[in-house]
Coordinates of C-alpha atoms in Angstrom, one line a residue:
M1 CA -2.9 -70.7 43.7
A2 CA -3.2 -74.3 42.5
D3 CA -7.0 -74.2 43.0
K4 CA -7.3 -71.0 41.1
G5 CA -5.4 -72.5 38.2
N6 CA -7.6 -75.5 38.2
W7 CA -10.7 -73.3 38.1
A8 CA -9.3 -71.2 35.3
L9 CA -8.5 -74.4 33.3
A10 CA -12.0 -75.8 33.9
I11 CA -13.7 -72.5 32.8
T12 CA -11.6 -72.4 29.7
V13 CA -12.4 -76.0 28.7
F14 CA -16.1 -75.4 29.4
T15 CA -16.2 -72.3 27.3
A16 CA -14.3 -74.0 24.5
G17 CA -16.8 -76.8 24.5
F18 CA -19.8 -74.5 24.7
L19 CA -18.8 -71.9 22.0
L20 CA -17.4 -73.6 18.9
V21 CA -15.3 -71.4 16.6
R22 CA -14.3 -72.0 13.0
A23 CA -11.9 -70.3 10.6
D24 CA -12.9 -67.0 9.0
I25 CA -14.9 -67.0 5.8
I26 CA -13.6 -64.4 3.3
T27 CA -15.8 -63.0 0.5
E28 CA -15.9 -60.0 -1.8
A29 CA -18.6 -57.3 -2.4
P30 CA -18.1 -54.8 -5.2
V31 CA -19.6 -51.3 -4.8
G32 CA -23.0 -50.8 -6.5
Q33 CA -23.9 -54.5 -6.7
L34 CA -26.2 -56.6 -4.5
F35 CA -24.4 -58.7 -2.0
V36 CA -26.1 -61.8 -0.6
Y37 CA -24.7 -64.4 1.9
E38 CA -27.0 -67.2 2.8
L39 CA -26.6 -68.9 6.2
H40 CA -27.5 -72.5 5.6
R41 CA -28.9 -74.4 8.6
E42 CA -27.7 -77.8 7.4
V43 CA -24.1 -76.5 7.4
F44 CA -24.3 -75.5 11.0
Q45 CA -26.2 -78.6 11.9
R46 CA -23.1 -80.6 11.4
E47 CA -21.0 -78.3 13.5
F48 CA -22.7 -79.3 16.7
E49 CA -22.0 -82.7 18.4
P50 CA -25.4 -84.3 17.8
F51 CA -26.4 -87.9 18.3
H52 CA -25.9 -88.9 14.7
K53 CA -22.2 -89.3 15.3
V54 CA -22.8 -91.7 18.1
F55 CA -26.2 -93.3 17.5
G56 CA -26.8 -92.4 13.9
Q57 CA -29.8 -90.2 14.8
V58 CA -30.3 -87.0 12.9
Y59 CA -32.1 -83.9 14.2
N60 CA -33.7 -81.0 12.4
D61 CA -33.0 -78.5 15.1
P62 CA -34.4 -75.0 15.1
M63 CA -31.6 -72.5 14.9
V64 CA -31.4 -68.7 15.4
F65 CA -28.7 -66.5 13.8
K66 CA -27.5 -63.4 15.5
C67 CA -25.2 -61.1 13.4
N68 CA -23.3 -58.0 14.2
K69 CA -20.1 -56.1 13.2
E70 CA -17.1 -57.1 15.3
R71 CA -16.9 -54.9 18.4
F72 CA -20.2 -53.2 17.5
P73 CA -23.8 -54.0 18.5
D74 CA -25.2 -53.7 15.0
L75 CA -24.4 -54.4 11.4
P76 CA -22.7 -51.9 9.0
R77 CA -25.2 -49.4 7.6
W78 CA -25.3 -51.0 4.2
L79 CA -25.8 -54.5 5.4
R80 CA -29.1 -56.2 6.7
F81 CA -30.0 -59.5 8.1
T82 CA -33.3 -61.4 7.9
Q83 CA -34.5 -64.8 9.1
R84 CA -38.2 -65.6 9.0
D85 CA -38.3 -68.6 11.3
A86 CA -35.9 -70.7 13.3
Y87 CA -36.4 -73.5 10.7
D88 CA -35.5 -71.2 7.8
N89 CA -32.1 -70.1 6.5
G90 CA -30.8 -66.6 7.3
F91 CA -29.6 -64.0 4.8
L92 CA -27.1 -61.2 5.0
Y93 CA -27.8 -58.8 2.1
G94 CA -27.2 -55.2 1.0
T95 CA -25.6 -52.9 -1.5
P96 CA -22.3 -51.2 -0.4
L97 CA -21.7 -47.6 -1.5
P98 CA -18.3 -46.0 -2.3
R99 CA -18.0 -44.7 1.2
D100 CA -18.4 -48.3 2.6
Q101 CA -15.2 -49.6 1.0
G102 CA -12.9 -51.5 3.3
R103 CA -12.9 -54.6 5.5
N104 CA -16.0 -55.6 7.3
I105 CA -15.8 -58.4 9.9
I106 CA -19.2 -59.8 10.8
E107 CA -19.7 -62.0 13.8
I108 CA -22.3 -64.7 13.3
F109 CA -23.7 -66.5 16.4
V110 CA -25.8 -69.7 15.8
I111 CA -28.0 -70.8 18.7
N112 CA -29.5 -74.3 18.7
K113 CA -32.9 -73.9 20.2
R114 CA -33.2 -77.6 21.1
N115 CA -30.1 -78.0 23.3
Y116 CA -29.0 -74.3 23.4
E117 CA -25.5 -75.0 22.1
T118 CA -23.8 -72.0 20.5
F119 CA -21.6 -71.8 17.5
K120 CA -19.6 -68.7 16.4
E121 CA -18.4 -67.8 12.9
R122 CA -16.6 -64.8 11.4
L123 CA -17.4 -63.5 8.0
V124 CA -15.0 -61.1 6.4
I125 CA -16.5 -59.0 3.7
N126 CA -14.0 -57.0 1.6
V127 CA -15.9 -54.2 -0.1
G128 CA -14.0 -53.1 -3.2
P129 CA -14.5 -50.6 -6.0
A130 CA -17.2 -51.1 -8.6
V131 CA -16.5 -53.8 -11.1
K132 CA -19.2 -53.0 -13.6
Q133 CA -20.6 -49.7 -14.8
M134 CA -24.4 -49.8 -14.9
P135 CA -25.6 -46.4 -16.0
Y136 CA -29.1 -47.8 -16.9
Q137 CA -31.0 -49.0 -13.9
A138 CA -34.7 -50.0 -13.4
E139 CA -36.7 -50.9 -10.3
F140 CA -39.6 -53.3 -10.3
F141 CA -42.2 -54.2 -7.6
I142 CA -43.1 -57.9 -7.1
E143 CA -46.3 -58.0 -5.2
L144 CA -46.5 -61.7 -4.4
R145 CA -43.1 -62.1 -2.9
E146 CA -41.4 -61.7 0.5
I147 CA -37.8 -60.7 1.0
E148 CA -36.6 -64.1 2.3
K149 CA -38.1 -65.8 -0.8
V150 CA -36.3 -63.6 -3.3
L151 CA -32.8 -63.6 -1.8
P152 CA -31.9 -67.3 -2.8
A153 CA -29.8 -67.5 -5.9
A154 CA -32.3 -69.7 -7.8
V155 CA -35.1 -67.2 -7.4
Q156 CA -32.9 -64.3 -8.4
A157 CA -32.1 -66.2 -11.6
E158 CA -35.8 -66.6 -12.4
I159 CA -36.5 -62.9 -11.9
K160 CA -33.4 -61.9 -13.9
L161 CA -34.5 -64.1 -16.8
D162 CA -37.9 -62.4 -17.0
I163 CA -36.2 -58.9 -16.9
Q164 CA -33.8 -60.0 -19.6
N165 CA -36.7 -60.8 -21.9
L166 CA -38.2 -57.4 -21.1
W167 CA -34.9 -55.5 -21.4
R168 CA -33.7 -57.5 -24.4
T169 CA -30.3 -58.0 -23.0
S170 CA -28.5 -60.6 -20.9
R171 CA -26.1 -58.2 -19.4
L172 CA -28.0 -57.5 -16.2
E173 CA -26.9 -57.4 -12.6
F174 CA -28.9 -57.0 -9.4
V175 CA -28.3 -53.6 -7.8
N176 CA -30.6 -53.9 -4.8
I177 CA -33.5 -55.8 -3.2
T178 CA -35.7 -54.1 -0.6
S179 CA -38.7 -55.2 1.3
A180 CA -41.8 -53.0 0.8
L181 CA -41.9 -52.7 4.6
D182 CA -38.7 -50.7 4.4
R183 CA -40.5 -48.3 2.0
G184 CA -43.4 -47.6 4.4
G185 CA -45.6 -50.6 3.3
R186 CA -48.1 -52.1 5.6
V187 CA -47.4 -55.3 7.5
P188 CA -49.5 -58.1 5.8
L189 CA -52.0 -60.2 7.7
P190 CA -50.6 -63.5 8.9
L191 CA -52.9 -65.4 6.5
P192 CA -52.3 -67.3 3.2
G193 CA -52.4 -65.1 0.2
Y194 CA -51.0 -62.0 1.9
F195 CA -47.4 -60.8 1.1
E196 CA -45.3 -57.9 2.0
G197 CA -44.0 -57.2 -1.5
V198 CA -40.4 -56.7 -2.7
Y199 CA -38.7 -54.1 -4.8
V200 CA -35.9 -55.4 -7.1
K201 CA -33.5 -53.1 -8.8
L202 CA -31.3 -54.2 -11.7
G203 CA -28.7 -52.4 -13.8
S204 CA -27.0 -52.8 -17.2
D205 CA -24.7 -51.0 -19.5
Q206 CA -27.2 -51.5 -22.3
P207 CA -30.0 -48.8 -22.9
F208 CA -33.6 -49.5 -22.1
S209 CA -35.7 -51.4 -24.6
P210 CA -38.5 -49.5 -26.4
C211 CA -41.0 -51.3 -24.2
M212 CA -39.5 -50.1 -21.0
L213 CA -39.3 -46.5 -22.3
R214 CA -43.2 -46.5 -22.3
L215 CA -42.9 -46.1 -18.5
E216 CA -41.8 -42.5 -19.0
T217 CA -44.7 -41.5 -21.4
A218 CA -47.5 -39.3 -20.2
E219 CA -50.1 -41.8 -21.5
H220 CA -48.7 -44.5 -19.2
Q221 CA -48.8 -42.1 -16.2
R222 CA -52.5 -41.2 -16.9
E223 CA -53.5 -44.9 -17.2
C224 CA -51.8 -45.7 -13.9
A225 CA -53.4 -42.7 -12.2
S226 CA -56.8 -43.7 -13.4
G227 CA -56.5 -47.2 -12.2
G228 CA -57.9 -48.7 -15.3
K229 CA -56.4 -51.2 -17.9
I230 CA -52.8 -50.7 -18.7
S231 CA -52.3 -50.8 -22.5
G232 CA -48.5 -50.6 -22.5
D233 CA -47.6 -53.5 -20.1
C234 CA -45.3 -55.7 -22.0
S235 CA -43.8 -57.6 -19.1
R236 CA -43.9 -61.4 -19.0
C237 CA -43.2 -63.8 -16.1
T238 CA -42.5 -67.5 -16.3
N239 CA -43.6 -67.9 -12.6
P240 CA -46.8 -66.1 -11.7
I241 CA -45.5 -65.1 -8.3
N242 CA -42.6 -63.3 -9.9
C243 CA -44.8 -61.0 -12.0
I244 CA -44.0 -57.3 -11.6
T245 CA -46.5 -54.5 -11.1
W246 CA -46.1 -52.4 -14.2
C247 CA -47.3 -49.1 -12.7
K248 CA -44.8 -49.4 -9.9
S249 CA -41.8 -49.7 -12.3
T250 CA -39.3 -46.9 -12.5
L251 CA -36.4 -46.2 -14.8
F252 CA -33.1 -44.5 -13.7
D253 CA -30.9 -43.1 -16.5
L254 CA -27.6 -42.4 -14.9
S255 CA -25.8 -42.0 -18.3
K256 CA -27.0 -38.4 -18.5
P257 CA -24.8 -36.0 -16.5
V258 CA -26.7 -34.4 -13.6
P259 CA -26.4 -30.6 -13.7
P260 CA -24.8 -29.2 -10.6
A261 CA -26.9 -27.3 -8.1
P262 CA -26.7 -23.5 -8.5
L263 CA -24.3 -21.9 -6.1
P264 CA -25.8 -19.7 -3.4
T265 CA -25.7 -15.9 -4.1
V266 CA -23.1 -14.3 -1.9
G267 CA -24.3 -11.1 -0.3
S268 CA -22.5 -8.3 1.5
G269 CA -23.0 -9.9 4.8
V270 CA -24.9 -6.9 6.2
L271 CA -28.6 -7.1 6.8
A272 CA -30.8 -4.4 5.2
W273 CA -32.1 -1.7 7.4
G274 CA -35.7 -2.4 8.3
G275 CA -36.5 0.6 10.5
E276 CA -37.1 1.0 14.2
F277 CA -38.9 -1.8 15.9
S278 CA -42.5 -1.0 16.6
P279 CA -44.0 -3.3 19.2
P280 CA -47.7 -4.1 18.8
E281 CA -50.3 -2.2 20.8
S282 CA -51.8 -3.7 23.9
P283 CA -55.2 -5.4 23.3
P284 CA -58.3 -3.5 24.4
D285 CA -59.7 -4.1 27.9
R286 CA -62.3 -6.9 28.2
D287 CA -65.0 -7.5 30.7
F288 CA -64.8 -11.2 31.9
F289 CA -67.8 -11.0 34.2
P290 CA -70.3 -12.3 31.6
D291 CA -67.9 -15.2 30.9
Y292 CA -67.8 -15.9 34.7
I293 CA -71.5 -15.9 34.9
V294 CA -71.9 -18.3 32.0
T295 CA -69.1 -20.7 33.0
V296 CA -69.5 -20.7 36.9
I297 CA -72.8 -19.2 38.2
V298 CA -75.1 -20.8 35.7
P299 CA -73.8 -24.4 36.3
L300 CA -73.9 -23.9 40.0
A301 CA -77.5 -22.7 39.8
L302 CA -78.5 -25.7 37.7
I303 CA -76.8 -28.0 40.2
H304 CA -78.7 -26.4 43.1
V305 CA -82.1 -26.7 41.3
S306 CA -81.3 -30.3 40.5
D307 CA -80.5 -31.2 44.0
K308 CA -83.7 -29.5 45.4
T309 CA -85.8 -31.3 42.9
T310 CA -84.2 -34.7 43.8
F311 CA -84.9 -34.0 47.5
N312 CA -88.6 -33.2 46.9
L313 CA -89.1 -36.3 44.8
Y314 CA -87.5 -38.4 47.5
H315 CA -89.7 -36.8 50.2
H316 CA -92.8 -37.4 48.1
H317 CA -91.8 -41.0 47.6
T318 CA -91.4 -41.6 51.4
I319 CA -94.8 -40.0 52.1
Q320 CA -96.5 -42.3 49.6
G321 CA -94.7 -45.3 51.2
D322 CA -95.8 -44.4 54.7
A323 CA -99.4 -43.8 53.6
S324 CA -99.5 -47.2 51.9
E325 CA -98.1 -48.9 55.0
L326 CA -100.8 -47.3 57.3
R327 CA -103.6 -48.4 54.9
R328 CA -102.3 -52.0 55.0
M329 CA -102.2 -52.0 58.8
A330 CA -105.7 -50.5 59.2
G331 CA -107.2 -53.1 57.0
G332 CA -106.2 -56.2 59.0
D333 CA -105.6 -57.5 62.5
R334 CA -103.1 -55.3 64.4
R335 CA -101.4 -58.3 65.9
T336 CA -101.0 -60.1 62.6
A337 CA -100.2 -57.1 60.4
D338 CA -96.6 -56.4 59.5
R339 CA -94.8 -54.1 61.8
P340 CA -94.1 -50.6 60.4
R341 CA -90.7 -50.1 58.9
Q342 CA -90.2 -46.5 59.8
C343 CA -91.6 -44.0 62.4
L344 CA -94.5 -46.1 63.7
Q345 CA -92.3 -48.8 65.2
P346 CA -91.4 -46.9 68.4
L347 CA -95.1 -46.2 69.2
L348 CA -96.0 -49.9 68.8
M349 CA -93.1 -50.9 71.1
A350 CA -94.3 -48.5 73.8
E351 CA -97.9 -49.8 73.6
Q352 CA -96.7 -53.4 73.9
A353 CA -94.6 -52.5 77.0
M354 CA -97.6 -50.9 78.7
A355 CA -99.8 -53.9 78.0
E356 CA -97.3 -56.3 79.6
S357 CA -97.0 -54.2 82.7

């Protein structure tokens, strides 16, 4: 029993040293607004016991984040995780819906790919009711961006500033950010200058500007369909990689009440009489012998003729070879000529045996 207790203590100490655990991190996420939580590598770099505490040596270790809902293999349906590379930060992002309200406990596992130490953290996300009403929403497509490059707060501030100038209001909030790959876009080539593209959706309680209302005009739709020059593009971007694609911009006016769907018409519950069932007549008889001749007899005849022709050609070829061999033997000394390769060899062997006897 003492040995078992020592083994249990050793395993407990080893596990505690291998898997480091920290206090829970608690955050809030209101319904209808974009939630982003960035996992900084440098924060977790200090959690391991590296050499810089002993020898003053600092490592830039590659780290991989694994996230899931507590006691579940995946994340909640409204939450996503992305990390481009082991040397990049990770991001948890998503927009909760009213049905997602409640407490979400996310387990975050950090794996150091240099020494394979593991660190565990728990993130508690309290999804509450909507804080701001945003009946006016607009979605824009940024072609030269990738999802990991848009989620940092500094980049979101740049994009929001450009949209504020377009919307003519500062009362904007991000509603959602989605990769074009999640909308059916193609995976870009792994070469410089190719990007996956990102859709950003913002909302406000202020109506759309006159410039944005051009997106709903028939003239704008005709210009985008023709693929020519867009005359109504009034968007501006301080950073060229944040420029939006004007023809892929969409407005959502949620201030207008949506008419309810018409109710189904309730019938008597009895099907109308359609008469007696009349099965279809049998198809007419068909003679399959011509089909049999075409599909079976004709191919067999062709194969037979082909085989006979091949045999005749081979027989003709062997006769020509034998004749050439006889001519070569008749033109020279019999003893110095090449021995025949086929039917004459047994005769020559018999003559040689008679001469020796």
